[in-house]
CSV table of C-alpha atoms and ligand atoms in Angstrom, one decimal:
chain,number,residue,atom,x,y,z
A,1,UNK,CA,0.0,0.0,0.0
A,2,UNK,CA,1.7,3.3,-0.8
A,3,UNK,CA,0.6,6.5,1.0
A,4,UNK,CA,0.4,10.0,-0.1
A,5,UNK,CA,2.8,11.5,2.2
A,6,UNK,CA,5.2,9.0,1.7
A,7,UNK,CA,6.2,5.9,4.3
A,8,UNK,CA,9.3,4.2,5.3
A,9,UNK,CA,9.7,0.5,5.5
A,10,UNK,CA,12.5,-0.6,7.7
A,11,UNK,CA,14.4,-3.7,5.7
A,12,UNK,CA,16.0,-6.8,7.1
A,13,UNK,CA,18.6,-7.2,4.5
A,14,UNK,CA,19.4,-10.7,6.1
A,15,UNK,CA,23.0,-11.7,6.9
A,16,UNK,CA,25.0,-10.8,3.3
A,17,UNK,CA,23.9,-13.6,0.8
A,18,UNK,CA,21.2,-12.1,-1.2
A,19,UNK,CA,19.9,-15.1,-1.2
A,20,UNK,CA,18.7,-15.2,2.5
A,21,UNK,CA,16.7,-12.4,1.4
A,22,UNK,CA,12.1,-12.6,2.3
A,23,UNK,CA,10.4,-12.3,-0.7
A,24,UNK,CA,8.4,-9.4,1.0
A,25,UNK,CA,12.0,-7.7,1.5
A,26,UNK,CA,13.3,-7.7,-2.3
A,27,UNK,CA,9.2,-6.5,-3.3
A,28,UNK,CA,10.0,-3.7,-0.5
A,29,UNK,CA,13.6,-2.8,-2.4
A,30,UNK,CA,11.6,-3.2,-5.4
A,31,UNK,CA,9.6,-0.5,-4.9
A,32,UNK,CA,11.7,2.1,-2.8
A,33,UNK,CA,12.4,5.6,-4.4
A,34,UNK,CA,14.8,6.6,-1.7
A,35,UNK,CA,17.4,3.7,-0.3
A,36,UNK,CA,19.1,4.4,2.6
A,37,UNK,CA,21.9,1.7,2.8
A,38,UNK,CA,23.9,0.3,6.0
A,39,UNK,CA,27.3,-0.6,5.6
A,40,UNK,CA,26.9,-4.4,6.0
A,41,UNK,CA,24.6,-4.7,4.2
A,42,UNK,CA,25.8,-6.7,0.3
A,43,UNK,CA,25.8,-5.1,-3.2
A,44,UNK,CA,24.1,-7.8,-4.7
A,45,UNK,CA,21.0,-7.0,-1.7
A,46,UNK,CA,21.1,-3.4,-3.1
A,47,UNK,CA,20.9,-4.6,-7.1
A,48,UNK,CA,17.3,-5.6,-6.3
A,49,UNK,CA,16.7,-1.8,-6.2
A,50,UNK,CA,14.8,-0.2,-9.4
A,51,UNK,CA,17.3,1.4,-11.6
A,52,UNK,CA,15.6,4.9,-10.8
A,53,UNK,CA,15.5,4.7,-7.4
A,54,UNK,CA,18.0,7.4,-5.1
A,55,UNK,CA,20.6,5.0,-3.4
A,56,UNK,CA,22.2,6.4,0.1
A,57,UNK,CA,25.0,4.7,1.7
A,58,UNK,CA,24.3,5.6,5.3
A,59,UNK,CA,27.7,4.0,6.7
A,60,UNK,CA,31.4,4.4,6.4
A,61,UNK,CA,31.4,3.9,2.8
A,62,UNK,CA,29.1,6.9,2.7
A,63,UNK,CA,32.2,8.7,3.1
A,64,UNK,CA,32.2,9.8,6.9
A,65,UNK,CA,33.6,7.5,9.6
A,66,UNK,CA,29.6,6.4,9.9
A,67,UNK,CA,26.8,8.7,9.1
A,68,UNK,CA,25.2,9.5,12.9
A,69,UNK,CA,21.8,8.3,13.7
A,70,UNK,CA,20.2,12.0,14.4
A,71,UNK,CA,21.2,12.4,10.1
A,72,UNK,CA,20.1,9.4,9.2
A,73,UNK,CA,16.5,9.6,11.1
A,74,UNK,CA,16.4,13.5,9.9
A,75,UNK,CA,17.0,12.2,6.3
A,76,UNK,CA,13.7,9.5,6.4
A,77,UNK,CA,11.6,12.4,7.4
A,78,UNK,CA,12.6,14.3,5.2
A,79,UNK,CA,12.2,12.2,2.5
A,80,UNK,CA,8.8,10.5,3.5
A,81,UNK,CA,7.4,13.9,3.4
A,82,UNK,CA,8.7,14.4,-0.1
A,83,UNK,CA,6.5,12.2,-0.9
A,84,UNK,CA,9.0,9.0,-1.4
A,85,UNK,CA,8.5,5.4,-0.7
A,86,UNK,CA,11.8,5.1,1.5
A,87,UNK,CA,13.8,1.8,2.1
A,88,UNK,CA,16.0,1.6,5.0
A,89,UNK,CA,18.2,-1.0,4.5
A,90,UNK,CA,19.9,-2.6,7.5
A,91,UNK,CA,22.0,-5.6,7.9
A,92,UNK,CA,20.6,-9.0,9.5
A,93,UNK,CA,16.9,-8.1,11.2
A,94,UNK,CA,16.3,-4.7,11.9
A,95,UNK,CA,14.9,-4.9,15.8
A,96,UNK,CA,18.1,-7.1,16.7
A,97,UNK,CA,20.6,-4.3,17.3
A,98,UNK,CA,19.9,-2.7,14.5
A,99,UNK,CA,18.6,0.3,16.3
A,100,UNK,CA,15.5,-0.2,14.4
A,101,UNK,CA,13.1,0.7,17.5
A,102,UNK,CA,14.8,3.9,17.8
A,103,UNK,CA,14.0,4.8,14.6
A,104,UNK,CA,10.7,3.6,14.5
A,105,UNK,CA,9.9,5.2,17.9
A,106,UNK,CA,11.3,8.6,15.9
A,107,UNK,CA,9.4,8.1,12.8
A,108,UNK,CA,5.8,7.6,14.4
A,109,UNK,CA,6.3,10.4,16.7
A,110,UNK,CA,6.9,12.8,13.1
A,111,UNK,CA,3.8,11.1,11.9
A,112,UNK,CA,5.6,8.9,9.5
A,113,UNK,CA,4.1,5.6,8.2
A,114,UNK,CA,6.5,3.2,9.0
A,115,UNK,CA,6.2,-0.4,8.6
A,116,UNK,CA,9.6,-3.5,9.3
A,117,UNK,CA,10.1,-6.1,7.2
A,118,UNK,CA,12.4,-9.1,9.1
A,119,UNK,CA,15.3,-10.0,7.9
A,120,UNK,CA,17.3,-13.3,9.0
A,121,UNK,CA,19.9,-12.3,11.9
A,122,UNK,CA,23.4,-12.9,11.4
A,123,UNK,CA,23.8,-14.6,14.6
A,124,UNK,CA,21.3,-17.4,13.5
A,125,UNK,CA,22.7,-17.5,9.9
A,126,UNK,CA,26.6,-17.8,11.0
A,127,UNK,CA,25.7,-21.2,13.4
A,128,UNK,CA,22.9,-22.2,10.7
A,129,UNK,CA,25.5,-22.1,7.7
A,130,UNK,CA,27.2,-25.0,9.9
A,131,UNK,CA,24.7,-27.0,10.4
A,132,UNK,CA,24.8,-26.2,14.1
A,133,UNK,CA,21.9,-24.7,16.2
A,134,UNK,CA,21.0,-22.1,18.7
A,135,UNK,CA,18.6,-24.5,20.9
A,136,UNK,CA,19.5,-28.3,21.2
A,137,UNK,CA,17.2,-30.7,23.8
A,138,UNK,CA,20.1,-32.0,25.4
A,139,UNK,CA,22.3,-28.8,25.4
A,140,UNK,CA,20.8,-25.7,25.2
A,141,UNK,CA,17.2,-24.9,26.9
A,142,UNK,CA,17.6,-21.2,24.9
A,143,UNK,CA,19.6,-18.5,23.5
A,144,UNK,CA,20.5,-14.9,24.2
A,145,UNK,CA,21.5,-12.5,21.5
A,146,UNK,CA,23.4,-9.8,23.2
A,147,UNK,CA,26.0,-7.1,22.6
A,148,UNK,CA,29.7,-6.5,23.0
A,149,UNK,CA,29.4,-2.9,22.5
A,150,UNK,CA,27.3,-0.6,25.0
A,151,UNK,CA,26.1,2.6,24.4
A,152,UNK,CA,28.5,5.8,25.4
A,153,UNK,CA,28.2,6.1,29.1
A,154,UNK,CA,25.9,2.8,29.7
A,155,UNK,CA,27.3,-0.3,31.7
A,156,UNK,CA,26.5,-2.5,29.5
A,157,UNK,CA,25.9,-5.9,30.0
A,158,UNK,CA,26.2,-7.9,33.3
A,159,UNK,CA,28.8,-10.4,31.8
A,160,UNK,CA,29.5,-12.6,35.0
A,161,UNK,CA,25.7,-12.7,35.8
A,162,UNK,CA,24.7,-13.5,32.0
A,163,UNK,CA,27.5,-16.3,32.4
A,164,UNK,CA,26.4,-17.7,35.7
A,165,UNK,CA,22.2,-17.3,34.0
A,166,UNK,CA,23.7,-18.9,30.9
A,167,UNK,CA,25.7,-22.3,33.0
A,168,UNK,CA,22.3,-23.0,35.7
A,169,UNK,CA,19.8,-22.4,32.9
A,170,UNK,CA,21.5,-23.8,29.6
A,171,UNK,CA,21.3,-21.3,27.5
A,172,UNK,CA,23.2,-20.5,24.4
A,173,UNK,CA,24.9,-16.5,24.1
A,174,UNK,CA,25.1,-15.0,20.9
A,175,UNK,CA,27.5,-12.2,21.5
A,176,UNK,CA,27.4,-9.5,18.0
A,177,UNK,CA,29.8,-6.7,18.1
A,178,UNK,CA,32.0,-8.2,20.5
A,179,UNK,CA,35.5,-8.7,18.9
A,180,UNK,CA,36.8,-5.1,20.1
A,181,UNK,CA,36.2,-6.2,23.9
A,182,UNK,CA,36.5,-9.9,23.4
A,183,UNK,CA,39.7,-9.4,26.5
A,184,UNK,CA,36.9,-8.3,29.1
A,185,UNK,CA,34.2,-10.4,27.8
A,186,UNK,CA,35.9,-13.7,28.0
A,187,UNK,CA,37.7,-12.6,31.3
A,188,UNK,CA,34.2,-11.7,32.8
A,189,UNK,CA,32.1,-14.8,31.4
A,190,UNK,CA,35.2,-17.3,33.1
A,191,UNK,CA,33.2,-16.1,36.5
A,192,UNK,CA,30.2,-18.3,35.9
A,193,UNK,CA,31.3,-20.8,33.0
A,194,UNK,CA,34.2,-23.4,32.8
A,195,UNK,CA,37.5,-21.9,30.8
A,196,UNK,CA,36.2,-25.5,28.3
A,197,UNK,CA,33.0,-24.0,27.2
A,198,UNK,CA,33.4,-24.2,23.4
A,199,UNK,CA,32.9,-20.6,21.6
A,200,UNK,CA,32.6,-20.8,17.5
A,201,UNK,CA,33.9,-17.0,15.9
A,202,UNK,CA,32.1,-17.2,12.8
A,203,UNK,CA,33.5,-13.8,10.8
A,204,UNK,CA,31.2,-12.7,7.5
A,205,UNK,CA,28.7,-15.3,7.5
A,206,UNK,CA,27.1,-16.2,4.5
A,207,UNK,CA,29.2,-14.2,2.6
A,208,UNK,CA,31.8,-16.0,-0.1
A,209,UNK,CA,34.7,-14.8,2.7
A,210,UNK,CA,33.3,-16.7,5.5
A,211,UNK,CA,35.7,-17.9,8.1
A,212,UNK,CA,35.2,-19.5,11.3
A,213,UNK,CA,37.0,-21.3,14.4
A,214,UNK,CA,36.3,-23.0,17.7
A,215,UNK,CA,37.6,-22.7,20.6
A,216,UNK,CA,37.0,-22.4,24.2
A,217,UNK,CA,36.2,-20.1,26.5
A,218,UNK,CA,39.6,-20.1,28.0
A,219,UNK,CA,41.5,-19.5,24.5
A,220,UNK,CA,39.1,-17.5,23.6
A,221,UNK,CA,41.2,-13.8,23.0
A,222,UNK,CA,44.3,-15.8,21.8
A,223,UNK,CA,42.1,-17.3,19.3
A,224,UNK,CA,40.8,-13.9,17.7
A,225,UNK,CA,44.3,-12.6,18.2
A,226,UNK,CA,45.8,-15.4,16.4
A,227,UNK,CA,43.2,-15.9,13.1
A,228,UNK,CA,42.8,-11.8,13.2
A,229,UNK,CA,39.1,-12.3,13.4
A,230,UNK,CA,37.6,-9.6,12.5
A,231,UNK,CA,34.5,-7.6,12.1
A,232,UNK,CA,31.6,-8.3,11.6
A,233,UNK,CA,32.0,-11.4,13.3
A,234,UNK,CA,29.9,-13.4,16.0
A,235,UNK,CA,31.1,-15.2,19.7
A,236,UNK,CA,28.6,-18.4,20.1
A,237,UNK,CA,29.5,-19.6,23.3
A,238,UNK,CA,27.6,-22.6,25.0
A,239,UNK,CA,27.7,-26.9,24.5
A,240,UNK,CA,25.4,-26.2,21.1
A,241,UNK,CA,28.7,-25.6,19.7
A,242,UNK,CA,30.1,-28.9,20.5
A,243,UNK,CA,30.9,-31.2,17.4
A,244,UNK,CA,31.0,-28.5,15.2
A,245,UNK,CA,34.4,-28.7,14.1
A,246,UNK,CA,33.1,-32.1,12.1
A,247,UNK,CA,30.1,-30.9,11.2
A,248,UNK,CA,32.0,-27.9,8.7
A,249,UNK,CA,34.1,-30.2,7.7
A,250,UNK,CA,31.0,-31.7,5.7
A,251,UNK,CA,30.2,-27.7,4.7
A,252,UNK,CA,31.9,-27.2,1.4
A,253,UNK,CA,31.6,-23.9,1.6
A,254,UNK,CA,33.3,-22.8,5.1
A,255,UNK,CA,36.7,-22.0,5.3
A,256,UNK,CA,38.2,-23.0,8.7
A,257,UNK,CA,40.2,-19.9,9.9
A,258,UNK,CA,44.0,-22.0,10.6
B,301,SAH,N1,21.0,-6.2,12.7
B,301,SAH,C1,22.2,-7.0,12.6
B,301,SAH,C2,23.2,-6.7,13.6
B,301,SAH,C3,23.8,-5.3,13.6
B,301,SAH,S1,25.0,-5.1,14.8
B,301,SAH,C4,21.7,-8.5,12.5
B,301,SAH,O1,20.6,-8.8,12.8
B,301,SAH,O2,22.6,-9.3,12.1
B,301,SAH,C5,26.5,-5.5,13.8
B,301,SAH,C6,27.1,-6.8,14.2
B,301,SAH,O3,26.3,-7.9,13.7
B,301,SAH,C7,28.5,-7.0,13.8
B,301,SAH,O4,29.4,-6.4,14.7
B,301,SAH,C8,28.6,-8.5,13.9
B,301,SAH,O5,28.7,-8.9,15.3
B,301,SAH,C9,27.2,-9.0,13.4
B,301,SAH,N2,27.2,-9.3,12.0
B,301,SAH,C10,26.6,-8.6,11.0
B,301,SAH,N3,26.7,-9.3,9.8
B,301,SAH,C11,27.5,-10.3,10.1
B,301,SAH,C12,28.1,-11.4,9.3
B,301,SAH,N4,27.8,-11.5,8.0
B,301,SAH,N5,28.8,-12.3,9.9
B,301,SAH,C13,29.1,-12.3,11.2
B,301,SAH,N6,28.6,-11.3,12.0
B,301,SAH,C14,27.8,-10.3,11.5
C-alpha cells in the first residue's frame, strides 16, 4: 500500500547472501524511491533496487567515519514527506541491534508511516551455515542475542551474571559486536562458566569470505588474536557448539580460519 505523504519500511537485508533475502524484503527494495543503505549490508541485496530509485550509503562507505543516527532519522523524514517510498536497509533483522526501535519510535512520533520487514539475523545465519543450532534438547534450553558494545556512558551488560544465567539455565549466548572487547568479555564470562566452554567465531557469515573457528572459552582472546578475526564477526559460546568442528568439515563452503 503506498501513502500520499510518503512511508518508510525498515528492511532486514538478512546476513549478506542475497539469497537469504524474504520475498516481502526484495518486493520492499523493489519499490523504494529513496534507499538508505547500512554498511553491511551486500551489493548484490542493493541490485534488487529499481534502476531509478536514489541510493544512500548511510555508513562508512558513505564517506564519513559512519553517518550518525540524528542524520540518518532526519534524512527519512525528510524524505517521507517528499513524498517518497523510503527503504531503510539494515543488515541482519532490523529490531536485533539494528537500532530499528529507535528509529521507529522517531518516525511515528513525526507522523511517518512506517512499517519493518524481518530480515534473518546474522547470529542465526553464522551457526545455521554450519549446520549447528542455537537450541539443542540436550544442550541448550535457549539462547540470548546480546551485545559487546554498549552505548556511550551505559554499563552494559552484566557479563558474570549472564555467564552464571547462561551455566544454571543452559542457555546459548550469541554475543554480535564483541570482537573489540572480546579481553573483558571472555575474562568476565570465566566467573560463571568453565575456561572449556566451546565458543565458535564465525567472521562474514554467508558471505563468499566466510571464516570461522572454535575454541573455548579459556583460549578465547588468543584465538581472535591469532586468526585476526575480524569484524563483523559473531562469539557463540555454549555446548550447542560442540561437534562443530566435524560438522564444517562436511560444509563445502566454510573455510576454517588456521
Ligand atoms: N541487525 C544486525 C546486527 C547489527 S550489529 C543483525 O541482525 O545481524 C552489527 C554486528 O552484527 C556485527 O558487529 C557482527 O557482530 C554482526 N554481524 C553482522 N553481519 C555479520 C556477518 N555477515 N557475519 C558475522 N557477524 C555479522
Amino acid at each position: 500500500m503506498t501513502h500520499p505523504t510518503g512511508q518508510v519500511t525498515l528492511v532486514g537485508a538478512g546476513p549478506g547472501a542475497p539469497e537469504l533475502l524474504t520475498l516481502k524484503a526484495i518486493k520492499a527494495i523493489q519499490m523504494a524511491t529513496v534507499l538508505l543503505v547500512d554498511d553491511l549490508v551486500s551489493d548484490d541485496v542493493v541490485a534488487f533496487a529499481s534502476p531509478g530509485a536514489r541510493i544512500v550509503h548511510v555508513g562508512k562507505r558513505g564517506g564519513c567515519k559512519s553517518t550518525p543516527q540524528a542524520f540518518i532519522q532526519k534524512l527519512m523524514v525528510m524524505a517521507a514527506r517528499e513524498g517518497e517510498n523510503v527503504v531503510r536497509l539494515k543488515g541482519g533483522d532490523p529490531f536485533i541491534f539494528g537500532r530499528g526501535g529507535e528509529e521507529v519510535e522517531h518516525l511515528q512520533a513525526a507522523g511517518i508511516h512506517v512499517s519493518v520487514v524481518n530480515g534473518i539475523t546474522s547470529g542465526l545465519a553464522a551457526v545455521t551455515s554450519l549446520n549447528v543450532p542455537l537450541t539443542h534438547r540436550e544442550h541448550a534450553h535457549g539462547v540470548v542475542f546480546v551485545t559487546g558494545h554498549a552505548k556511550p556512558g551505559d554499563d552494559g551488560t552484566d557479563w558474570q551474571l549472564l555467564a552464571s544465567t547462561a551455566h544454571s539455565a543452559k542457555l546459548t549466548l550469541v554475543i554480535y559486536m564483541g570482537i573489540s572487547g572480546v579481553q573483558r568479555i571472555q575474562n568476565e564470562l570465566l566467573y560463571g562458566l568453565p575456561a572449556s566452554t566451546p565458543v565458535a567465531l564465525i567472521e562474514r557469515a554467508t558471505l563468499p569470505e566466510q571464516r570461522h573457528t572454535v575454541t573455548t572459552l579459556g583460549q578465547l582472546h588468543a584465538t581472535v588474536v591469532r586468526n585476526g578475526i575480524q569484524s563483523p564477526a559473531v562469539m557463540v559460546v555454549g555446548d550447542v557448539v560442540r561437534g562443530m568442528a566435524a560438522a564444517a568439515h562436511s560444509e563445502p563452503g566454510a573455510r576454517q580460519a588456521s
